[in-house]
mmCIF file of C-alpha atoms in Angstrom:
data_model
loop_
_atom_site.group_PDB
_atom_site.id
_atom_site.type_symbol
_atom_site.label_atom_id
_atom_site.label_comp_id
_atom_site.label_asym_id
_atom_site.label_seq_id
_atom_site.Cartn_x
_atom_site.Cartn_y
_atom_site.Cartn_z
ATOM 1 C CA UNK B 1 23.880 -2.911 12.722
ATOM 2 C CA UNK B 2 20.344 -2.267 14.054
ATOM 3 C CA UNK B 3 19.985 -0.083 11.083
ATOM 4 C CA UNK B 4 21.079 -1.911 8.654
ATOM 5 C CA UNK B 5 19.082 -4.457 9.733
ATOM 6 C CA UNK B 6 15.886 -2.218 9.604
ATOM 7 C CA UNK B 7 17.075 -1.331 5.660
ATOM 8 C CA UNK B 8 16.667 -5.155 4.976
ATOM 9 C CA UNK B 9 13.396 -5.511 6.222
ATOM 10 C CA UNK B 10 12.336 -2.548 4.963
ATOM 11 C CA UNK B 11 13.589 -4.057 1.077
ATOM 12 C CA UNK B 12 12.286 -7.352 1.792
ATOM 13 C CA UNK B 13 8.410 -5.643 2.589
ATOM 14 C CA UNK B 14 8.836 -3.324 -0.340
ATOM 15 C CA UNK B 15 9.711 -6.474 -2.406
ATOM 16 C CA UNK B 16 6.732 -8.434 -1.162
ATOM 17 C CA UNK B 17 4.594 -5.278 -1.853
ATOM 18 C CA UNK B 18 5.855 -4.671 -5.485
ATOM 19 C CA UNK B 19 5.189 -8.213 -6.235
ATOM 20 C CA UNK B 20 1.757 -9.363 -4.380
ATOM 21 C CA UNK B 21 -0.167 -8.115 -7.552
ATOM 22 C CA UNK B 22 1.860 -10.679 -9.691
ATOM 23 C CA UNK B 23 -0.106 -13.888 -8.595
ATOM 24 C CA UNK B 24 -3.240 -12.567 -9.378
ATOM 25 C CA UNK B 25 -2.165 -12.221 -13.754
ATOM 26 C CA UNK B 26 -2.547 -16.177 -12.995
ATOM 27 C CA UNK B 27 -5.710 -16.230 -12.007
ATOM 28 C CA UNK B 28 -7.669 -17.271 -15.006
ATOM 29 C CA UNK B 29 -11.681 -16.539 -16.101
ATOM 30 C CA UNK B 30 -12.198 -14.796 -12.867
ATOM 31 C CA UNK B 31 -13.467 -11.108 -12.702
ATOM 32 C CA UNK B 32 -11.282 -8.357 -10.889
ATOM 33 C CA UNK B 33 -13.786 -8.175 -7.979
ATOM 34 C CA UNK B 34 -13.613 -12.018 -7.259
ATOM 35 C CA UNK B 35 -9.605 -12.395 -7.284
ATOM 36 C CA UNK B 36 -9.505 -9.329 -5.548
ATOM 37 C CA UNK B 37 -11.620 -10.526 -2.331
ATOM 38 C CA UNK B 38 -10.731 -13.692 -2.311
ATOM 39 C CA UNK B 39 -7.165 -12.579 -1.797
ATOM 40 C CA UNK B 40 -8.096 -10.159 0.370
ATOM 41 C CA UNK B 41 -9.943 -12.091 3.042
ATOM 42 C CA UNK B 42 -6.460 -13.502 3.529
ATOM 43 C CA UNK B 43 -4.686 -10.242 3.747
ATOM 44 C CA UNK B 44 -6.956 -8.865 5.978
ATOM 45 C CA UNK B 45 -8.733 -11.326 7.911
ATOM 46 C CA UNK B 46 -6.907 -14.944 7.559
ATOM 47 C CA UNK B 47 -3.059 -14.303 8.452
ATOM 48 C CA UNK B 48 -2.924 -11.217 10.463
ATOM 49 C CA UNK B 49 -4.182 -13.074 13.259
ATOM 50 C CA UNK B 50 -2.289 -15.787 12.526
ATOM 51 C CA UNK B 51 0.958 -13.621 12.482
ATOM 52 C CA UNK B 52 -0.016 -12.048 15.669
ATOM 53 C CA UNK B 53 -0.776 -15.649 17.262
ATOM 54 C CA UNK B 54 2.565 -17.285 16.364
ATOM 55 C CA UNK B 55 4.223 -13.739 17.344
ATOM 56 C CA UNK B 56 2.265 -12.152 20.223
ATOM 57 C CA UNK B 57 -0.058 -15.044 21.369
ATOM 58 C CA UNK B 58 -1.489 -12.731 23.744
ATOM 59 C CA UNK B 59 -2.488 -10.590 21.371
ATOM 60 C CA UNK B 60 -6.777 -10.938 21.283
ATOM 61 C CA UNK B 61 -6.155 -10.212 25.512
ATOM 62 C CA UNK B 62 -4.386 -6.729 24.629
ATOM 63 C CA UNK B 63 -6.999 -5.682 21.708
ATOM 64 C CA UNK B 64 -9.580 -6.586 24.348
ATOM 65 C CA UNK B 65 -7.886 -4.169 26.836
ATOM 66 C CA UNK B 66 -7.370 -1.516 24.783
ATOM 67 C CA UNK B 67 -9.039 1.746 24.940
ATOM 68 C CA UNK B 68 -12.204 1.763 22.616
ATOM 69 C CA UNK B 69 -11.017 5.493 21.282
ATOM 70 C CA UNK B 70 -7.940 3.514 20.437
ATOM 71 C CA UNK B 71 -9.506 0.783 18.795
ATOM 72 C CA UNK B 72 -12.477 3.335 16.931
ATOM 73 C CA UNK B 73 -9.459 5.550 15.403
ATOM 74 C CA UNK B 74 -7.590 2.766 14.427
ATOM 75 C CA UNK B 75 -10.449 0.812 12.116
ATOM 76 C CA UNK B 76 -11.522 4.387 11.057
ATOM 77 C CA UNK B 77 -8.257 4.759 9.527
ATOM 78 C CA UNK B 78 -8.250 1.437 8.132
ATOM 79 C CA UNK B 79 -11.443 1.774 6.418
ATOM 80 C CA UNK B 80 -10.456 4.877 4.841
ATOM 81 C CA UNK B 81 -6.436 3.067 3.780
ATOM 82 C CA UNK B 82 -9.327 0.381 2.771
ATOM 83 C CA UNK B 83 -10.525 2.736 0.138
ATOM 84 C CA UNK B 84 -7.318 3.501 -1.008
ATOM 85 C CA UNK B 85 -6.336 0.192 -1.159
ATOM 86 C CA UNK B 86 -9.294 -1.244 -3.002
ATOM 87 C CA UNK B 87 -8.476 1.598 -5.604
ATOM 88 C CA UNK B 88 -4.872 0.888 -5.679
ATOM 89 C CA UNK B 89 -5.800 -2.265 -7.577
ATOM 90 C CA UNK B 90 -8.292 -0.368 -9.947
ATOM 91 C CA UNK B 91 -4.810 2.245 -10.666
ATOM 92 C CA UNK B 92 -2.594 -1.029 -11.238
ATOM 93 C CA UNK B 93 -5.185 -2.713 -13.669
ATOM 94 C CA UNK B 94 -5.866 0.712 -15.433
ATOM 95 C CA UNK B 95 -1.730 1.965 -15.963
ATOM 96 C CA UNK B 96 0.372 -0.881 -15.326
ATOM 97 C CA UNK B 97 2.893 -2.046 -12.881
ATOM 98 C CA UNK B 98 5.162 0.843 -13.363
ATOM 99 C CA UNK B 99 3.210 3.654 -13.947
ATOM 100 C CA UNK B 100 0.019 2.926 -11.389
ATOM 101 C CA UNK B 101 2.574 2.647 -8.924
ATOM 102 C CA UNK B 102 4.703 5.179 -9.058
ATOM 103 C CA UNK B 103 1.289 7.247 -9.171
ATOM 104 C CA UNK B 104 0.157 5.723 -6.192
ATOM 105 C CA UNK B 105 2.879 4.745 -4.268
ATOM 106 C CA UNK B 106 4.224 8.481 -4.708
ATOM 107 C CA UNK B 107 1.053 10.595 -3.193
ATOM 108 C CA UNK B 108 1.308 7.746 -0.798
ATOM 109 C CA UNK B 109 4.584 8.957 0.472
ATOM 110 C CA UNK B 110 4.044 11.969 0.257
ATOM 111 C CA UNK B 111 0.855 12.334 2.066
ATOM 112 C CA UNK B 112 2.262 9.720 4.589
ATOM 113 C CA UNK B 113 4.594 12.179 5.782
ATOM 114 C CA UNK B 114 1.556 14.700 5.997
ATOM 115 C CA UNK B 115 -1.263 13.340 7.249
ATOM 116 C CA UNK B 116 -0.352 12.305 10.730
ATOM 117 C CA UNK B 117 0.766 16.028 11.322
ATOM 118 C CA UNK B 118 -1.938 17.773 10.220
ATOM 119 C CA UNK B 119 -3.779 15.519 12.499
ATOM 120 C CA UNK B 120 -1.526 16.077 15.248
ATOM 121 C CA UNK B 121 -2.055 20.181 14.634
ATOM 122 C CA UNK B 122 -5.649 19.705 16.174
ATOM 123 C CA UNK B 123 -5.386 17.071 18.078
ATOM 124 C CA UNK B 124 -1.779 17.125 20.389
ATOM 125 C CA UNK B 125 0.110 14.926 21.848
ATOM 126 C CA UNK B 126 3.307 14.859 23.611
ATOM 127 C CA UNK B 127 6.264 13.766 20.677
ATOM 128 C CA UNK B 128 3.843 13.998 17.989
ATOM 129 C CA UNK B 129 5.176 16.381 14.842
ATOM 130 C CA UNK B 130 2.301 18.944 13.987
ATOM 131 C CA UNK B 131 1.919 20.626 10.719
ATOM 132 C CA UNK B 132 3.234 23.690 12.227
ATOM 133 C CA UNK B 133 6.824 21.917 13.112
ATOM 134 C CA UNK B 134 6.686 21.058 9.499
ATOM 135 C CA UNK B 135 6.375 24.718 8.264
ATOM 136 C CA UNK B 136 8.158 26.524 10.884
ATOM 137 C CA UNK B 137 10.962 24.369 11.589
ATOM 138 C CA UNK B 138 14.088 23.448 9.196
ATOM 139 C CA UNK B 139 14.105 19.755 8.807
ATOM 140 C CA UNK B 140 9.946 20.166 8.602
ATOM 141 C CA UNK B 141 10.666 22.761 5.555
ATOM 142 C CA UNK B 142 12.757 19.628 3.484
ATOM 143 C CA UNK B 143 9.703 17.355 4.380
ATOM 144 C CA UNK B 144 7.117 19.559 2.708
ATOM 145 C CA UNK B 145 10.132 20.284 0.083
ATOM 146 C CA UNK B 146 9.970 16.482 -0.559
ATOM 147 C CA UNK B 147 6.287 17.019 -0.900
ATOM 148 C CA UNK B 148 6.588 19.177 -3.708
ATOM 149 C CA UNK B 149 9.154 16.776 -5.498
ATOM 150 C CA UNK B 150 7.078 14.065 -5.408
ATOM 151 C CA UNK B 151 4.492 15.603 -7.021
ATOM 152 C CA UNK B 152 6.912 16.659 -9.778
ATOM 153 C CA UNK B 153 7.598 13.286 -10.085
ATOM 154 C CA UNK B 154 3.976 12.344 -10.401
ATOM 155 C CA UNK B 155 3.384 15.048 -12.992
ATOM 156 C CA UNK B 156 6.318 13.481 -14.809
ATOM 157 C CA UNK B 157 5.021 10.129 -14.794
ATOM 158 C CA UNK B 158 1.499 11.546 -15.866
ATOM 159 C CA UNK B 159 3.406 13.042 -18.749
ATOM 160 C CA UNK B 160 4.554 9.538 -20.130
ATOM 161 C CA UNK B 161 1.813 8.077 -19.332
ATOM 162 C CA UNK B 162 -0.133 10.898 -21.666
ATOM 163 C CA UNK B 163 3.080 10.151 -24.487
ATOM 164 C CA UNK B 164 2.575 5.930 -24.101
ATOM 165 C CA UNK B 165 -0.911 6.763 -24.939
ATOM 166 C CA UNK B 166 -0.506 9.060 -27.903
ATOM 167 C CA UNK B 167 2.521 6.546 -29.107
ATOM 168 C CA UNK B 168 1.438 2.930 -29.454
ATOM 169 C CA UNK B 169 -1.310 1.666 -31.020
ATOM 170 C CA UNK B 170 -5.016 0.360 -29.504
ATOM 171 C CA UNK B 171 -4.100 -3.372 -29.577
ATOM 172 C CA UNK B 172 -0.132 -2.952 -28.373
ATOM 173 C CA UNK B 173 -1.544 -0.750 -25.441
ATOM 174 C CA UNK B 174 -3.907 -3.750 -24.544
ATOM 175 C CA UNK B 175 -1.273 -6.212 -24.809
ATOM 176 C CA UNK B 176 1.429 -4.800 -22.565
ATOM 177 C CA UNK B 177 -1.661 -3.871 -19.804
ATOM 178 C CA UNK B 178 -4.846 -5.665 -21.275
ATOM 179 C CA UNK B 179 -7.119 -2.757 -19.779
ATOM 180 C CA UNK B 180 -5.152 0.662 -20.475
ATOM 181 C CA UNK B 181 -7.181 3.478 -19.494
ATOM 182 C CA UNK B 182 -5.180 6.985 -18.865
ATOM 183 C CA UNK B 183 -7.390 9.527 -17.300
ATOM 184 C CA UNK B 184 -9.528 6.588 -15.312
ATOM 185 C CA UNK B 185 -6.428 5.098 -13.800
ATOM 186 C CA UNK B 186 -4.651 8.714 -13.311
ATOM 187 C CA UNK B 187 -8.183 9.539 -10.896
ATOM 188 C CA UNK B 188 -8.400 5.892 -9.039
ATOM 189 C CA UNK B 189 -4.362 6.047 -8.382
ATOM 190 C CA UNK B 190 -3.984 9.431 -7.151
ATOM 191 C CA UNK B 191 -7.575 8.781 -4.841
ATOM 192 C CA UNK B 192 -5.706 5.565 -3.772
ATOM 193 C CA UNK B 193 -2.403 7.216 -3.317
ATOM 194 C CA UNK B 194 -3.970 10.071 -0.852
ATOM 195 C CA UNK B 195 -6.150 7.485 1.243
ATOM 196 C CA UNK B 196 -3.525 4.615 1.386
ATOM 197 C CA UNK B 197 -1.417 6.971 3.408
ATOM 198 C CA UNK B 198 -3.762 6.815 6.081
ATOM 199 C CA UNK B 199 -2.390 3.073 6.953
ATOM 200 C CA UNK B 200 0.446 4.739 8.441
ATOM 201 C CA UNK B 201 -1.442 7.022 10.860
ATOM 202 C CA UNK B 202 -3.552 4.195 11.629
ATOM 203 C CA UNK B 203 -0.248 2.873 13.176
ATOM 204 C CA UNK B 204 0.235 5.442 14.992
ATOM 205 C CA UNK B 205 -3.278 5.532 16.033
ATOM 206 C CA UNK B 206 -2.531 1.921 17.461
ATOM 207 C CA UNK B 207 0.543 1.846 19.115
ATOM 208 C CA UNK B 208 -0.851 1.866 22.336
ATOM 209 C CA UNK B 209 -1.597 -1.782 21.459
ATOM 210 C CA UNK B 210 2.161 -2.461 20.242
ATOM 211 C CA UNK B 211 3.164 -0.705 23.503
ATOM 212 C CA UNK B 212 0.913 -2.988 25.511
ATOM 213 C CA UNK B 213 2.708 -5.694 23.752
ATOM 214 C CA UNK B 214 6.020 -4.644 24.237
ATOM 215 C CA UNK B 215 5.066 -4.303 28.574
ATOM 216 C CA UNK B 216 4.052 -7.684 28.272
ATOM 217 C CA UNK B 217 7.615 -8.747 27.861
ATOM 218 C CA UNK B 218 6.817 -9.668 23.849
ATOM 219 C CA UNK B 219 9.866 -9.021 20.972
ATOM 220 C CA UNK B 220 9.626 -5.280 19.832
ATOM 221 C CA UNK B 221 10.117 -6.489 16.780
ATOM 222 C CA UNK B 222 6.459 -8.018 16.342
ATOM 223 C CA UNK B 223 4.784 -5.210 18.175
ATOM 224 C CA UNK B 224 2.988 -4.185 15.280
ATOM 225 C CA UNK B 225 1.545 -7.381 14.515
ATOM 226 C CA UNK B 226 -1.216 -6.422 17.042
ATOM 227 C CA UNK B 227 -2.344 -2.859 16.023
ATOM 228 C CA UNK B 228 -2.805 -5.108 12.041
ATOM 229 C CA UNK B 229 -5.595 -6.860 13.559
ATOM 230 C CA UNK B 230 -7.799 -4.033 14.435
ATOM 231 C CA UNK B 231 -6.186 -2.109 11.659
ATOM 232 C CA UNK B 232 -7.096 -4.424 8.844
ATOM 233 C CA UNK B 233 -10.650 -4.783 9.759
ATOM 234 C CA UNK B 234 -11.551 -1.429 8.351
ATOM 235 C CA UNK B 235 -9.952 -2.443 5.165
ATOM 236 C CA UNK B 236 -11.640 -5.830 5.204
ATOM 237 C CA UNK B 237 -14.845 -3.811 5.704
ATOM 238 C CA UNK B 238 -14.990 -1.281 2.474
ATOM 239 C CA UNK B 239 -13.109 -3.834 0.307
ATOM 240 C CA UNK B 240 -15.363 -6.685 1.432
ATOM 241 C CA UNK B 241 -18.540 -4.367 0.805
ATOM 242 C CA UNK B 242 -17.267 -3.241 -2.458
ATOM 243 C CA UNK B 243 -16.783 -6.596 -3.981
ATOM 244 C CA UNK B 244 -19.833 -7.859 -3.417
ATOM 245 C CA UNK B 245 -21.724 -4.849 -4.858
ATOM 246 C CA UNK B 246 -19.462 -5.407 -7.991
ATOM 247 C CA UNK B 247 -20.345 -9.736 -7.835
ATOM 248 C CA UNK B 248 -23.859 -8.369 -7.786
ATOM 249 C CA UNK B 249 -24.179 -5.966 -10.256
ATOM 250 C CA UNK B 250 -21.721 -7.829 -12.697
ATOM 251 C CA UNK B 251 -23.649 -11.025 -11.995
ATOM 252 C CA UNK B 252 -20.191 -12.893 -11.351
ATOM 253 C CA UNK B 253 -20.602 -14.758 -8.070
ATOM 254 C CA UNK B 254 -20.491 -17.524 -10.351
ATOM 255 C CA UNK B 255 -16.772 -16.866 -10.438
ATOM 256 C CA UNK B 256 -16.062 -18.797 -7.323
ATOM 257 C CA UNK B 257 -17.216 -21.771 -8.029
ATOM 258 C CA UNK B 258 -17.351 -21.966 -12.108
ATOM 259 C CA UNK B 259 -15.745 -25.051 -13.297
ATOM 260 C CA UNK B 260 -14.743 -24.007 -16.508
ATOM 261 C CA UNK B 261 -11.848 -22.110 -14.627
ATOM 262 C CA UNK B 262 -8.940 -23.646 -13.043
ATOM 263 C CA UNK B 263 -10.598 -22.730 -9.488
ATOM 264 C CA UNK B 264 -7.743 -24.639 -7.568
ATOM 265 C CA UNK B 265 -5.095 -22.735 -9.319
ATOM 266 C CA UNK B 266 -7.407 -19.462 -9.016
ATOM 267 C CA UNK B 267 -7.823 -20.148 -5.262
ATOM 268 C CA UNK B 268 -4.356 -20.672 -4.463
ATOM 269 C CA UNK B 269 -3.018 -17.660 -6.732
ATOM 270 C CA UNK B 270 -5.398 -15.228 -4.833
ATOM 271 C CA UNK B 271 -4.351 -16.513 -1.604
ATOM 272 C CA UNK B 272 -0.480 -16.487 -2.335
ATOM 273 C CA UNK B 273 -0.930 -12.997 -3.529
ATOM 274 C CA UNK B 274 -2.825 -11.954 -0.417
ATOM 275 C CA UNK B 275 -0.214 -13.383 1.955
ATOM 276 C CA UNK B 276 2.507 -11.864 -0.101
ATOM 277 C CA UNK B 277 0.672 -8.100 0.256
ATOM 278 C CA UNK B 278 0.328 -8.790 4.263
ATOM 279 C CA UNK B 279 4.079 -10.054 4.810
ATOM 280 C CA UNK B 280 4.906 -6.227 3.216
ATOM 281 C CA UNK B 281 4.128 -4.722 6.666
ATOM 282 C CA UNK B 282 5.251 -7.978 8.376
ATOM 283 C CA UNK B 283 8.532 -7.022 7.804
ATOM 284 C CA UNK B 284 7.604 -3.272 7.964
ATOM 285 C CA UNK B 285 6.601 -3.871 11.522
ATOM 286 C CA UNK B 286 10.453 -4.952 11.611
ATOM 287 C CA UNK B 287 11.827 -2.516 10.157
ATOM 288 C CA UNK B 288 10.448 0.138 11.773
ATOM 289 C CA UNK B 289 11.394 -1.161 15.132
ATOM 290 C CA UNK B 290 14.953 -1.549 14.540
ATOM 291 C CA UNK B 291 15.067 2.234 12.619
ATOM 292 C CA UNK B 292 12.867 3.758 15.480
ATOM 293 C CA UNK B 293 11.134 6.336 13.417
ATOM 294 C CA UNK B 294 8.124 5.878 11.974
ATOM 295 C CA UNK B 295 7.719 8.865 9.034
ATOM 296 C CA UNK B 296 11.238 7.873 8.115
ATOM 297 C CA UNK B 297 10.578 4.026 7.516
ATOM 298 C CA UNK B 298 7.091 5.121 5.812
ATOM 299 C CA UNK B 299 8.980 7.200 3.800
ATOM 300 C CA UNK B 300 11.922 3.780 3.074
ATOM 301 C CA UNK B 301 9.074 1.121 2.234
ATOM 302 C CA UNK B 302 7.185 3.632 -0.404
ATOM 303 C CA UNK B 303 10.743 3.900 -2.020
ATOM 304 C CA UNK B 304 11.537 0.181 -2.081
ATOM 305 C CA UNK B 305 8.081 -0.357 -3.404
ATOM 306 C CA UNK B 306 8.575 2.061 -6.259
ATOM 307 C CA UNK B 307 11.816 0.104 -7.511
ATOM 308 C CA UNK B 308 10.669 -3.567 -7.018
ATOM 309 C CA UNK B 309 6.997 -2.469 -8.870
ATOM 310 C CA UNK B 310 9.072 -0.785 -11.618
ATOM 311 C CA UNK B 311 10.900 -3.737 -12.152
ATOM 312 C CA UNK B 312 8.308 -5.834 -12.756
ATOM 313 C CA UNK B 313 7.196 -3.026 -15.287
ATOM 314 C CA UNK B 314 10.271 -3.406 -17.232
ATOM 315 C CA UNK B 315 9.881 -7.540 -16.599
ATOM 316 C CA UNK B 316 6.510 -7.531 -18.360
ATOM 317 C CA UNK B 317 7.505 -5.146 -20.886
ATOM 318 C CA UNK B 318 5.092 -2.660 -20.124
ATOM 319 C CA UNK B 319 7.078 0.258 -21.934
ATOM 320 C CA UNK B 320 7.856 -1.865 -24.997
ATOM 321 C CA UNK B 321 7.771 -0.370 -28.308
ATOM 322 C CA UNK B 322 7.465 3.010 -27.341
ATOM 323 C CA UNK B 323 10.603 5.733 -27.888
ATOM 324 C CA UNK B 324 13.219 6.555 -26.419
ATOM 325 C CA UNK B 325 11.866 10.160 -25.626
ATOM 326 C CA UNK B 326 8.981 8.853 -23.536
ATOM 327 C CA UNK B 327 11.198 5.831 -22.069
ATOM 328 C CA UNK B 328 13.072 8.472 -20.838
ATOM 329 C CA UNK B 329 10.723 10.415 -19.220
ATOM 330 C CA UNK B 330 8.890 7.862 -17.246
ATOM 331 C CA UNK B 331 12.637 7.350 -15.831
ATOM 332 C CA UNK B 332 12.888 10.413 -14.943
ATOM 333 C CA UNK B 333 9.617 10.392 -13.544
ATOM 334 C CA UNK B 334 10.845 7.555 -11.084
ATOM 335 C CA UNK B 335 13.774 8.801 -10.170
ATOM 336 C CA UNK B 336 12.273 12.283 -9.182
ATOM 337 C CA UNK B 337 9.972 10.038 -6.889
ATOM 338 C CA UNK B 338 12.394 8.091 -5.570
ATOM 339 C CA UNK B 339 14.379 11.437 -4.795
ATOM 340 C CA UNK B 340 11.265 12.843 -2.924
ATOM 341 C CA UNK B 341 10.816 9.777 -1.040
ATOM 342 C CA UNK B 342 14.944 10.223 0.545
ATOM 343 C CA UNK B 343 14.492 13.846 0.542
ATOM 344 C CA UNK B 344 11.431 13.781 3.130
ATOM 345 C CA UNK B 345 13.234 10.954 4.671
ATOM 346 C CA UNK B 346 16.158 12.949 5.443
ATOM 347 C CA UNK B 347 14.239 15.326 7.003
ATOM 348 C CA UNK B 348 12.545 13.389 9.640
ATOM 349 C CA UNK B 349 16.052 11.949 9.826
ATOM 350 C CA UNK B 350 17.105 15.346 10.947
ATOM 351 C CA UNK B 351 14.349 15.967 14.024
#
């Protein structure tokens, strides 16, 4: 039951993931940069606290008591998910629902599974998985075998997107995603797809914090609602700086107050869609204390992600009026991902 239970969360963040950017095609007159802050100062500043109060509401007590290594590791990893995450939205506006996410999402995975063990190979620590378990042991071999799939399945994708390209014309291309750009999305999403992975080491980076919580007689199934608040602040940090070099150089900090937008509806569509992207690892934090593995339920939210941001793809008719040959392929292409995703997963299964 406890796993089932830690499947439904796990669907129910993936869903709020492969949704959150849907809001934000509301927004109306407002530059990328604008929406983009302005919905993230409520995924990363507004309700992670807010979470962690009405969940832990001891929470600002065990950040303040925790190790400063723990705490410096932590936003270090968050600023560098922050990076990925800033250009996660760049790979969505550039290729589409589908297509920037199966991109991202899939190096994501991948390098999920990857990243904390290579770390882990210089840096030890007792029930840690190095990246020599991964190559010398058998379930680590079907990890880096899922690897390899998953980039298969990112070469696949590629390959559509390269046949989408070469099939429709300039101005159907700009009406299924209005700002269609192949080779720049391709280099933001697969820059986004490597850092973004990082957001899962910087929970493991934290968890003496969800540990602390967890002593202090709090549910395990918020723990992780505490390591979000340091975590977050690194991504608040390069996003936050980012944005504002774009208002400035664009000349758009006009944006947030221009009347001749719908800045109520603009306002409330940024912050819907940043609340939606947080309650992703809400219920990830769930999940991943009822399945009691953390590569594994990685591994489960990049895969539910993948199928809920595909489906708004095929929703919004992003793949309309191309043929059957490259409809195909992109399939393919998700499928293969999908596959890599349960293939690494049943590896750290088997440990």
């Amino acid at each position: 039951m406890q796993i089932i239970l830690g499947v439904i969360f796990h669907f129910i963040g993936g869903f709020a993931s492969g949704s959150f950017y849907m809001p934000y095609k509301k927004v109306k007159g407002w530059h990328w940069e604008s929406y983009w802050i302005i919905g993230g100062l409520f995924s990363w500043l507004i309700v992670p606290p807010l979470a962690a109060y009405l969940t832990v509401p001891d929470f600002a007590e065990i950040i303040k008591n925790t190790p400063w290594d723990v705490i410096k590791y932590t936003i270090m990893f968050g600023i560098l998910w922050g990076v990925g995450g800033l250009t996660y939205g760049l790979g969505v506006r550039y290729l589409g629902m589908s297509l920037g996410n199966s991109v991202v999402l899939g190096f994501c995975s991948a390098f999920g599974a990857l990243v904390p063990s290579i770390y882990y190979n210089f840096y030890p620590a007792e029930g840690k998985t190095t990246f020599h378990d991964l190559t010398t042991t058998s379930w680590g071999r079907i990890v880096l075998a899922g690897v390899i799939v998953c980039l298969i399945g990112i070469y696949i994708c590629g390959r559509a997107g390269i046949m989408k390209e070469n099939e429709l014309p300039e101005a159907e291309k700009k009406k299924s995603v209005s700002e269609f750009n192949l080779v720049k999305g391709l280099i933001v999403a697969i820059i986004s797809g490597i850092l973004s992975a990082c957001f899962n080491f910087g929970i493991e980076a934290g968890k003496p914090m969800a540990e602390a919580a967890v002593r202090a007689g709090f549910n395990p199934l918020y723990q992780n609602n505490v390591i979000y608040v340091t975590l977050l602040w690194g991504g608040l940090t390069t996003n936050f700086i980012w944005c504002m070099i774009l208002n400035a150089r664009n000349k758009t900090f006009g944006d947030y107050t221009n009347r001749q937008t719908p800045l109520l509806k603009n306002y409330l569509f940024a912050a819907l869609a940043g609340t939606t992207w947080f309650l992703q690892f809400f219920f990830y934090g769930m999940g991943e204390s009822k399945l009691g593995n953390g590569a594994s339920s990685w591994i489960l939210h990049m895969a539910f992600i993948i199928l809920v941001a595909n489906m708004w793809g095929i929703l919004l008719k992003e793949w309309k009026g191309v043929s059957k040959k490259t409809k195909t392929t992109i399939t393919l292409g998700i499928i293969t991902i999908i596959l890599s995703v349960l293939i690494v997963g049943y590896g750290n299964a088997l440990k």
